[in-house]
Coordinates of C-alpha atoms and ligand atoms in Angstrom, one line a residue:
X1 CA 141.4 73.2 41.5
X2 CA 141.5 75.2 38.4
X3 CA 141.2 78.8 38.2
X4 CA 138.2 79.7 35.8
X5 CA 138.9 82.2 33.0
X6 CA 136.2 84.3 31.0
X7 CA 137.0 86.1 28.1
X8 CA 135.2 88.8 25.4
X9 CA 136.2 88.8 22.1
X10 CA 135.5 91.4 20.7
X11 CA 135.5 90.9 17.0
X12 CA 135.5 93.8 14.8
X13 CA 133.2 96.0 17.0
X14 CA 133.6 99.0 18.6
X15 CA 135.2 102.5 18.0
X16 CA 137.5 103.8 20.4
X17 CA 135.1 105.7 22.2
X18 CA 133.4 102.7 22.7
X19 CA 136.2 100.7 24.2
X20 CA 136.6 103.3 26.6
X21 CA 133.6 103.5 27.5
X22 CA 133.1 99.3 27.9
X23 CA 136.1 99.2 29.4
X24 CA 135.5 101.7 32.2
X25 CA 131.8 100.4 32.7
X26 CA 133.7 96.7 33.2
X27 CA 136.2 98.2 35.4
X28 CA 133.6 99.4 37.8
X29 CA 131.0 96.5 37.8
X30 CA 134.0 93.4 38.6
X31 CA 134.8 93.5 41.9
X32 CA 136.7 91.1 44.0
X33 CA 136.7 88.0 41.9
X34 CA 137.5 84.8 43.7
X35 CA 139.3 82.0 41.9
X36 CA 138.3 84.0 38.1
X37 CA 140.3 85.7 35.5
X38 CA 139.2 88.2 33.4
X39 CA 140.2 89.1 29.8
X40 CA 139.0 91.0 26.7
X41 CA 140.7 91.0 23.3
X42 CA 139.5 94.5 21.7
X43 CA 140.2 95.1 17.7
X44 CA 144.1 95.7 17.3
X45 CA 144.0 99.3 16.9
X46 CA 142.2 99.6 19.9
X47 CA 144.8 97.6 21.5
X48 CA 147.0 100.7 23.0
X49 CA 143.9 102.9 24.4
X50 CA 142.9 99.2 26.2
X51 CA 146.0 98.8 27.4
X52 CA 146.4 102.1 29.1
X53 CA 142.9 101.6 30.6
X54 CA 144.0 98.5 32.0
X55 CA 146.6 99.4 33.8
X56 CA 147.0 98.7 37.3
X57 CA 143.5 96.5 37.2
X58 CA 143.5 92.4 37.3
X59 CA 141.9 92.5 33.9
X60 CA 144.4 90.9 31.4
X61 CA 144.5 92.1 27.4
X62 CA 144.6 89.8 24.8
X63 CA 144.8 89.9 21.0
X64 CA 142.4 88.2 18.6
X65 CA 145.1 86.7 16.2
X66 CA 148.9 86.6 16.3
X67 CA 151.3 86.5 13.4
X68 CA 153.2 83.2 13.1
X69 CA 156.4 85.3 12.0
X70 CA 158.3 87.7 14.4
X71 CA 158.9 90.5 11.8
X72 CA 159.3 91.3 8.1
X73 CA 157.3 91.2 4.8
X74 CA 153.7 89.8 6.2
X75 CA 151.5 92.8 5.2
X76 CA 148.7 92.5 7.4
X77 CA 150.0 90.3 10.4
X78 CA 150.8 91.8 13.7
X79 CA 153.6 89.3 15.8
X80 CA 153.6 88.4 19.2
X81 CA 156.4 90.9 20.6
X82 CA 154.5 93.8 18.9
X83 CA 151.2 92.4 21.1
X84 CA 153.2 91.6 24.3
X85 CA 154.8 95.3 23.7
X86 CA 151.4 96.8 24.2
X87 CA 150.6 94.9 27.6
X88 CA 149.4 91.8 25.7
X89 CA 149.1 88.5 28.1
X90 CA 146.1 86.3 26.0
X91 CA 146.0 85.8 22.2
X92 CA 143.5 84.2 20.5
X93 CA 144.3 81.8 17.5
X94 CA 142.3 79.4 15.3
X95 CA 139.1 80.8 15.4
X96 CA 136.2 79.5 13.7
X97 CA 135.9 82.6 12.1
X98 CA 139.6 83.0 11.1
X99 CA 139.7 79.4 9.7
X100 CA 136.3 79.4 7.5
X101 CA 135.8 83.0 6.3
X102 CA 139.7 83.6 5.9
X103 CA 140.5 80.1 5.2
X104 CA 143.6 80.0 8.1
X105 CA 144.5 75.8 7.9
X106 CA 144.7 74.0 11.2
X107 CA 149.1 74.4 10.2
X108 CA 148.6 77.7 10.0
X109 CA 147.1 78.1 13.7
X110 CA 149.3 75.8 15.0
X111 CA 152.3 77.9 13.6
X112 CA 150.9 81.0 15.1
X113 CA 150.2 78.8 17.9
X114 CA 154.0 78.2 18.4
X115 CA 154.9 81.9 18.2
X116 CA 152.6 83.0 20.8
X117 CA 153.8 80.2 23.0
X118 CA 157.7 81.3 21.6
X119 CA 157.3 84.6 23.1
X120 CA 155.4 83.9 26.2
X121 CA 152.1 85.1 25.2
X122 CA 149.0 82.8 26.1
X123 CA 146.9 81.3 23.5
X124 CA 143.5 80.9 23.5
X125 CA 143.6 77.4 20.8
X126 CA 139.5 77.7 19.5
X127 CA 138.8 74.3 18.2
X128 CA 135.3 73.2 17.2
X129 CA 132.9 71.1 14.5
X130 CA 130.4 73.1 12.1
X131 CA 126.3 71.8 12.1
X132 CA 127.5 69.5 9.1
X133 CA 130.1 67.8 10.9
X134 CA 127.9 67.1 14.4
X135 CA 125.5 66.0 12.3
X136 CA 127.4 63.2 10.4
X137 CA 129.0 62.1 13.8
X138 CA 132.5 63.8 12.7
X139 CA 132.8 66.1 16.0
X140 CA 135.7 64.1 17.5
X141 CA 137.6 63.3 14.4
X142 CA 137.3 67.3 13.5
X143 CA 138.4 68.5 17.2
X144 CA 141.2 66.0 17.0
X145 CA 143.1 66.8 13.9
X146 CA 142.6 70.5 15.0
X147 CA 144.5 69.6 18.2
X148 CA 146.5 67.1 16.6
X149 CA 148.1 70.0 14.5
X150 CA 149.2 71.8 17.6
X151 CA 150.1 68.7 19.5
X152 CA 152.1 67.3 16.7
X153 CA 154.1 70.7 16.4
X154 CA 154.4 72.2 19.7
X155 CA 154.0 69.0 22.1
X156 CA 151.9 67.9 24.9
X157 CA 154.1 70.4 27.3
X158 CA 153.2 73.4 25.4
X159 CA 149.4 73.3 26.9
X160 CA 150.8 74.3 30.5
X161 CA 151.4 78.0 28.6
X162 CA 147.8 77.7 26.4
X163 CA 144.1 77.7 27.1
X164 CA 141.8 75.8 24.5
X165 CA 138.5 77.1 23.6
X166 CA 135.8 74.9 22.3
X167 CA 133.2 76.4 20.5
X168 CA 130.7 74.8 18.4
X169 CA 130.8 76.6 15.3
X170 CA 127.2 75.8 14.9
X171 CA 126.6 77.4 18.5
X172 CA 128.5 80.9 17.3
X173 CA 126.7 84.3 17.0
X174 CA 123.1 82.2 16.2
X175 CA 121.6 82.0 20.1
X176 CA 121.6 78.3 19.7
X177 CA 124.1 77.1 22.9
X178 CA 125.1 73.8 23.2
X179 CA 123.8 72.3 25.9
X180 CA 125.4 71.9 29.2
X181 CA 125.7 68.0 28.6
X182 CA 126.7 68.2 24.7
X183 CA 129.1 70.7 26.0
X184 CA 130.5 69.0 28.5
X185 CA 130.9 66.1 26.3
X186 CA 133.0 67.3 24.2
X187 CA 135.1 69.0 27.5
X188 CA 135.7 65.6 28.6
X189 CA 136.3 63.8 25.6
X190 CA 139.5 66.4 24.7
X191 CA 140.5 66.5 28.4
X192 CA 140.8 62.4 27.9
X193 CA 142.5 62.9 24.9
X194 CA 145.1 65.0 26.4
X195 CA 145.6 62.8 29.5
X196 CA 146.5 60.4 27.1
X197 CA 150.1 62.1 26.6
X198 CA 150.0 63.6 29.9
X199 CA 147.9 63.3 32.7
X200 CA 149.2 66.3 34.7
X201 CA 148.5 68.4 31.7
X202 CA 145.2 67.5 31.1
X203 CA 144.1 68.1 34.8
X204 CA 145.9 72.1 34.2
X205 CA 144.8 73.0 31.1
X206 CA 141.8 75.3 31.2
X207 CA 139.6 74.7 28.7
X208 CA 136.4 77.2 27.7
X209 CA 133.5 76.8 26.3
X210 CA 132.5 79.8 23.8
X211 CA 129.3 79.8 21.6
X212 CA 126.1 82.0 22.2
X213 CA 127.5 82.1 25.9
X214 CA 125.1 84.9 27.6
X215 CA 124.4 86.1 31.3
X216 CA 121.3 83.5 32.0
X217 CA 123.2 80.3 30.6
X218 CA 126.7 81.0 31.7
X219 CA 126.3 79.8 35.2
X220 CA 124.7 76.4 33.7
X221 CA 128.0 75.8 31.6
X222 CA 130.5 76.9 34.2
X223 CA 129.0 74.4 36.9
X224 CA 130.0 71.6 34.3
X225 CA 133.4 69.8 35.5
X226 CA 135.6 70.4 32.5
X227 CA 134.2 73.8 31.8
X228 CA 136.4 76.0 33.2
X229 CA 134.5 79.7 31.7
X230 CA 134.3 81.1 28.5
X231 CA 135.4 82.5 25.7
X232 CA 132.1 85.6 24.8
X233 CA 131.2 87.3 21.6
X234 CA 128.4 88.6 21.2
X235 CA 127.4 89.1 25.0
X236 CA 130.7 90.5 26.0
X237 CA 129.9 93.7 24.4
X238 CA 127.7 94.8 26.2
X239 CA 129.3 95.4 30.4
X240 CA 126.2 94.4 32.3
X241 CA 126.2 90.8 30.3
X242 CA 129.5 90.7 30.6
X243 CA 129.9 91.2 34.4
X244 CA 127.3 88.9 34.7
X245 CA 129.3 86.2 32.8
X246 CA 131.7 86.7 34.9
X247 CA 130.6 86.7 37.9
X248 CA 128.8 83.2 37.3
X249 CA 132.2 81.6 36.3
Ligands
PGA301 P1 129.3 84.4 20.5 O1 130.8 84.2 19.9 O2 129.4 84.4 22.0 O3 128.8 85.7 19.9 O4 128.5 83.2 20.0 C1 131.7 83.4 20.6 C2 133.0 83.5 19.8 O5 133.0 83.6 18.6 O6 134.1 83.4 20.4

């Protein structure tokens, strides 16, 4: 069976009194956790005061980006052995966010992709269709090439190191979920696709489902069979949501 994993990314929220204070109110409400990781991926310079928080708890730290170089003239990037330095186990890459407002191509991700995998750091691969795209039946042929890209580069074997993320970009920071069906659709469809090169992969890989997740639809999404937790904005900023997020996973 696969573990389930749950996620908050953070964004750029937060101060660092703030993070300590999330941080320690998320410490205290998890508990025992059967069968369910636990990450958050805080701003980068809050990265360090996380990281010391963290220590010695099951909660793992992750990054929301990671360079696709190891060092040198990229002003602006931070690489994956400056991430894993700080106690880094997660990074997140391709996000909706990162590929339409900063215009990051699906070669792009799949370079930073690499790296992350390179250096032993996990990534979270966010794949996912805008309201246009659903709408003029294109979801499949969009989630593909954005897998295609990493596939095509890094192989079928590099998803043993990686967790994918779907999230409907449509279904990001607007309240409007996907369903659990819709959802789980789309789980299936690139669990299939996957299975295709390797069927022992595709039974591993986690895959998450992030998009207006919150505390009174998680448990809906998580009891889908290829939904194995989530990847949470919005809700994760907040402890009590958060817990309860995980603690339906
Ligand atoms: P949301 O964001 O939960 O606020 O919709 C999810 C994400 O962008 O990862």
């Amino acid at each position: 069976m696969r573990r389930s994993l749950v996620v908050g990314n953070w964004k750029m929220n937060g101060s660092r009194d703030k993070t300590r204070a999330l941080l320690g109110e998320i410490l205290a409400g998890l508990g025992q956790l059967a069968n369910v990781d636990v990450g958050v991926c805080p701003p980068y310079v809050h990265l360090p005061d996380a990281s010391e928080l963290l220590k010695g708890s099951s909660v793992l730290l992750g990054s929301q980006n990671v360079a696709d170089q190891d060092e040198g003239a990229f002003t602006g990037e931070i690489s994956a052995p400056m991430l894993l330095e700080l106690g880094c186990a997660l990074a997140i890459v391709g996000h909706s966010e990162r590929r339409m407002v900063y215009g990051e191509s699906s070669a792009l991700v799949a370079a930073r992709y690499a790296k992350a995998i390179q250096h032993g750091l996990v990534p979270i691969l966010c794949i996912g269709e805008t309201l246009e795209e659903r709408e003029s039946d294109r979801t499949f042929e969009v989630i593909g090439e954005q897998l295609d890209a990493v596939l095509n580069s890094s192989g079928v074997a590099s998803l043993t190191k990686a967790v994918i993320a779907y999230e409907p970009v449509w279904a990001i920071g607007t309240g409007k979920t996907a369903s659990t069906e819709q959802a789980q659709e789309v789980h299936a469809w690139i669990r299939a696709k996957i299975a295709k090169l390797d069927a022992s992969v595709a039974e591993k890989i986690q895959i998450l489902y992030g998009g207006s997740v919150k505390g009174d639809n998680a448990a809906a999404l998580f009891s889908m069979p290829d939904i194995d937790g989530g990847l949470i904005g919005g809700a994760s900023l907040d402890a009590n949501s958060f817990l309860k997020i995980c603690h339906s996973a």
